Amino acid sequence: EPEVTQTPSHQVTQMGQEVILRCVPISNHLYFYWYRQILGQKVEFLVSFYNNEISEKSEIFDDQFSVERPDGSNFTLKIRSTKLEDSAMYFCASSTVLSNQPQHFGDGTRLSIL
Amino acid sequence: QKEVEQDPGPLSVPEGAIVSLNCTYSNSAFQYFMWYRQYSRKGPELLMYTYSSGNKEDGRFTAQVDKSSKYISLFIRDSQPSDSATYLCAIPAAGNKLTFGGGTRVLVKP
């Protein structure tokens, strides 16, 4: 069964450093998402992306965050200057069409900011 | 009022029992409802996807939606230790942004 893959599984970064989290969505999917889950808290929406542009973003997704689809298979989340509070699991998801179709998630990248 | 709420549990049941999970939501405009299962340090895995009111069955899993009460349920029959996980309800808002409940942790004891 096709799946969303994320790398790395665990990233440790010094505060203030830039970090890039990578995702390979399911190949025939057109919509891509990032969510995060701080330890012990809910999964929270960050951003959705379609046709090479952001469709929607949450208030968490400030100027420190950016997303990109650099080629036909990868989808990345960049955090420019990491803060301690960015420590969380980051999940990538993808879906076939936008309207209310189920999203399929990767296993996440655990980001630890020191 | 929070958009989507779940009892955090943990819910502990003996193997073979029926697991009953619930979720309430506040926005009556929601039409689609999903249940995900999340094992420790893994991503959410889609279990059930339902539209509007009624029941949907898939193997040992049954999802129920009661839109009049803004209440959704997931039942797991003949529970197994491998069903031990956190179960998340999720509802797509405008733009397909998923709003998740906090999850209910389930422990099935052999």
mmCIF file of C-alpha atoms in Angstrom, chain A:
data_model
loop_
_atom_site.group_PDB
_atom_site.id
_atom_site.type_symbol
_atom_site.label_atom_id
_atom_site.label_comp_id
_atom_site.label_asym_id
_atom_site.label_seq_id
_atom_site.Cartn_x
_atom_site.Cartn_y
_atom_site.Cartn_z
ATOM 1 C CA GLU A 1 0.000 0.000 0.000
ATOM 2 C CA PRO A 2 1.393 3.427 -0.919
ATOM 3 C CA GLU A 3 2.539 5.490 2.003
ATOM 4 C CA VAL A 4 3.840 8.893 2.982
ATOM 5 C CA THR A 5 7.502 8.767 3.991
ATOM 6 C CA GLN A 6 9.293 11.314 6.147
ATOM 7 C CA THR A 7 12.953 11.896 6.843
ATOM 8 C CA PRO A 8 14.715 12.104 9.163
ATOM 9 C CA SER A 9 12.828 10.237 11.849
ATOM 10 C CA HIS A 10 14.593 12.277 14.515
ATOM 11 C CA GLN A 11 16.328 15.632 14.158
ATOM 12 C CA VAL A 12 18.280 17.304 16.946
ATOM 13 C CA THR A 13 19.136 20.965 16.345
ATOM 14 C CA GLN A 14 20.566 23.837 18.331
ATOM 15 C CA MET A 15 18.207 26.729 19.020
ATOM 16 C CA GLY A 16 18.481 29.396 16.332
ATOM 17 C CA GLN A 17 19.538 26.970 13.625
ATOM 18 C CA GLU A 18 17.600 26.285 10.461
ATOM 19 C CA VAL A 19 16.044 22.893 9.953
ATOM 20 C CA ILE A 20 14.444 21.243 6.919
ATOM 21 C CA LEU A 21 12.026 18.353 7.313
ATOM 22 C CA ARG A 22 11.388 16.217 4.268
ATOM 23 C CA CYS A 23 8.390 14.296 3.050
ATOM 24 C CA VAL A 24 7.577 12.173 0.037
ATOM 25 C CA PRO A 25 3.774 12.178 -0.347
ATOM 26 C CA ILE A 26 1.802 9.397 -2.021
ATOM 27 C CA SER A 27 2.550 9.650 -5.717
ATOM 28 C CA ASN A 28 -0.899 10.430 -7.176
ATOM 29 C CA HIS A 29 -1.849 12.840 -4.394
ATOM 30 C CA LEU A 30 -2.175 16.516 -5.158
ATOM 31 C CA TYR A 31 -2.689 18.124 -1.746
ATOM 32 C CA PHE A 32 -0.050 18.214 0.919
ATOM 33 C CA TYR A 33 -0.145 19.186 4.550
ATOM 34 C CA TRP A 34 2.028 19.642 7.599
ATOM 35 C CA TYR A 35 0.801 19.110 11.129
ATOM 36 C CA ARG A 36 2.616 19.125 14.416
ATOM 37 C CA GLN A 37 2.052 17.438 17.752
ATOM 38 C CA ILE A 38 3.714 18.761 20.848
ATOM 39 C CA LEU A 39 4.235 15.995 23.413
ATOM 40 C CA GLY A 40 0.963 15.265 25.206
ATOM 41 C CA GLN A 41 -1.054 17.686 23.083
ATOM 42 C CA LYS A 42 -3.390 17.521 20.090
ATOM 43 C CA VAL A 43 -2.299 17.155 16.509
ATOM 44 C CA GLU A 44 -2.430 20.710 15.104
ATOM 45 C CA PHE A 45 -2.726 21.874 11.529
ATOM 46 C CA LEU A 46 0.129 24.017 10.218
ATOM 47 C CA VAL A 47 -0.306 24.443 6.474
ATOM 48 C CA SER A 48 -1.860 23.022 3.328
ATOM 49 C CA PHE A 49 -0.282 23.223 -0.112
ATOM 50 C CA TYR A 50 -1.643 22.727 -3.613
ATOM 51 C CA ASN A 51 -0.426 23.573 -7.081
ATOM 52 C CA ASN A 52 2.817 24.993 -5.739
ATOM 53 C CA GLU A 53 1.262 27.427 -3.362
ATOM 54 C CA ILE A 54 -0.047 27.589 0.172
ATOM 55 C CA SER A 55 -3.810 27.022 0.334
ATOM 56 C CA GLU A 56 -4.247 27.722 4.009
ATOM 57 C CA LYS A 57 -2.063 28.234 7.045
ATOM 58 C CA SER A 58 -2.667 28.397 10.763
ATOM 59 C CA GLU A 59 -1.563 31.139 13.131
ATOM 60 C CA ILE A 60 1.275 28.842 14.213
ATOM 61 C CA PHE A 61 2.728 29.017 10.694
ATOM 62 C CA ASP A 62 4.473 32.371 11.027
ATOM 63 C CA ASP A 63 7.318 33.898 9.022
ATOM 64 C CA GLN A 64 9.791 31.420 10.492
ATOM 65 C CA PHE A 65 8.101 28.605 8.579
ATOM 66 C CA SER A 66 8.070 27.918 4.870
ATOM 67 C CA VAL A 67 7.100 25.037 2.628
ATOM 68 C CA GLU A 68 8.309 24.009 -0.765
ATOM 69 C CA ARG A 69 7.857 21.325 -3.361
ATOM 70 C CA PRO A 70 11.356 21.431 -4.860
ATOM 71 C CA ASP A 71 10.740 18.611 -7.345
ATOM 72 C CA GLY A 72 8.003 16.203 -8.400
ATOM 73 C CA SER A 73 8.233 14.012 -5.342
ATOM 74 C CA ASN A 74 9.450 15.905 -2.271
ATOM 75 C CA PHE A 75 7.614 18.301 -0.006
ATOM 76 C CA THR A 76 9.609 20.157 2.626
ATOM 77 C CA LEU A 77 8.994 22.205 5.752
ATOM 78 C CA LYS A 78 11.690 24.688 6.717
ATOM 79 C CA ILE A 79 11.982 26.396 10.061
ATOM 80 C CA ARG A 80 14.385 29.298 9.702
ATOM 81 C CA SER A 81 15.460 30.033 13.253
ATOM 82 C CA THR A 82 14.318 27.318 15.604
ATOM 83 C CA LYS A 83 13.034 28.003 19.101
ATOM 84 C CA LEU A 84 12.752 25.644 22.052
ATOM 85 C CA GLU A 85 8.981 25.605 21.629
ATOM 86 C CA ASP A 86 9.349 24.189 18.106
ATOM 87 C CA SER A 87 10.219 20.837 19.683
ATOM 88 C CA ALA A 88 7.457 18.492 18.547
ATOM 89 C CA MET A 89 6.537 15.682 16.177
ATOM 90 C CA TYR A 90 5.971 17.020 12.681
ATOM 91 C CA PHE A 91 3.678 15.021 10.440
ATOM 92 C CA CYS A 92 3.322 15.303 6.708
ATOM 93 C CA ALA A 93 0.059 14.234 5.081
ATOM 94 C CA SER A 94 -1.347 14.049 1.585
ATOM 95 C CA SER A 95 -4.715 13.553 -0.080
ATOM 96 C CA THR A 96 -6.066 13.053 -3.578
ATOM 97 C CA VAL A 97 -8.504 15.963 -3.762
ATOM 98 C CA LEU A 98 -9.260 18.793 -1.414
ATOM 99 C CA SER A 99 -12.870 18.494 -0.418
ATOM 100 C CA ASN A 100 -13.138 16.384 2.682
ATOM 101 C CA GLN A 101 -11.079 13.481 1.385
ATOM 102 C CA PRO A 102 -9.117 11.524 3.972
ATOM 103 C CA GLN A 103 -5.550 12.502 4.544
ATOM 104 C CA HIS A 104 -2.818 9.909 4.847
ATOM 105 C CA PHE A 105 -0.029 10.606 7.280
ATOM 106 C CA GLY A 106 3.626 9.752 7.502
ATOM 107 C CA ASP A 107 5.242 8.529 10.708
ATOM 108 C CA GLY A 108 6.616 11.942 11.494
ATOM 109 C CA THR A 109 9.901 13.610 12.314
ATOM 110 C CA ARG A 110 10.646 14.140 15.958
ATOM 111 C CA LEU A 111 12.293 17.550 16.215
ATOM 112 C CA SER A 112 14.275 18.245 19.364
ATOM 113 C CA ILE A 113 15.594 21.771 19.880
ATOM 114 C CA LEU A 114 18.435 22.141 22.398
#
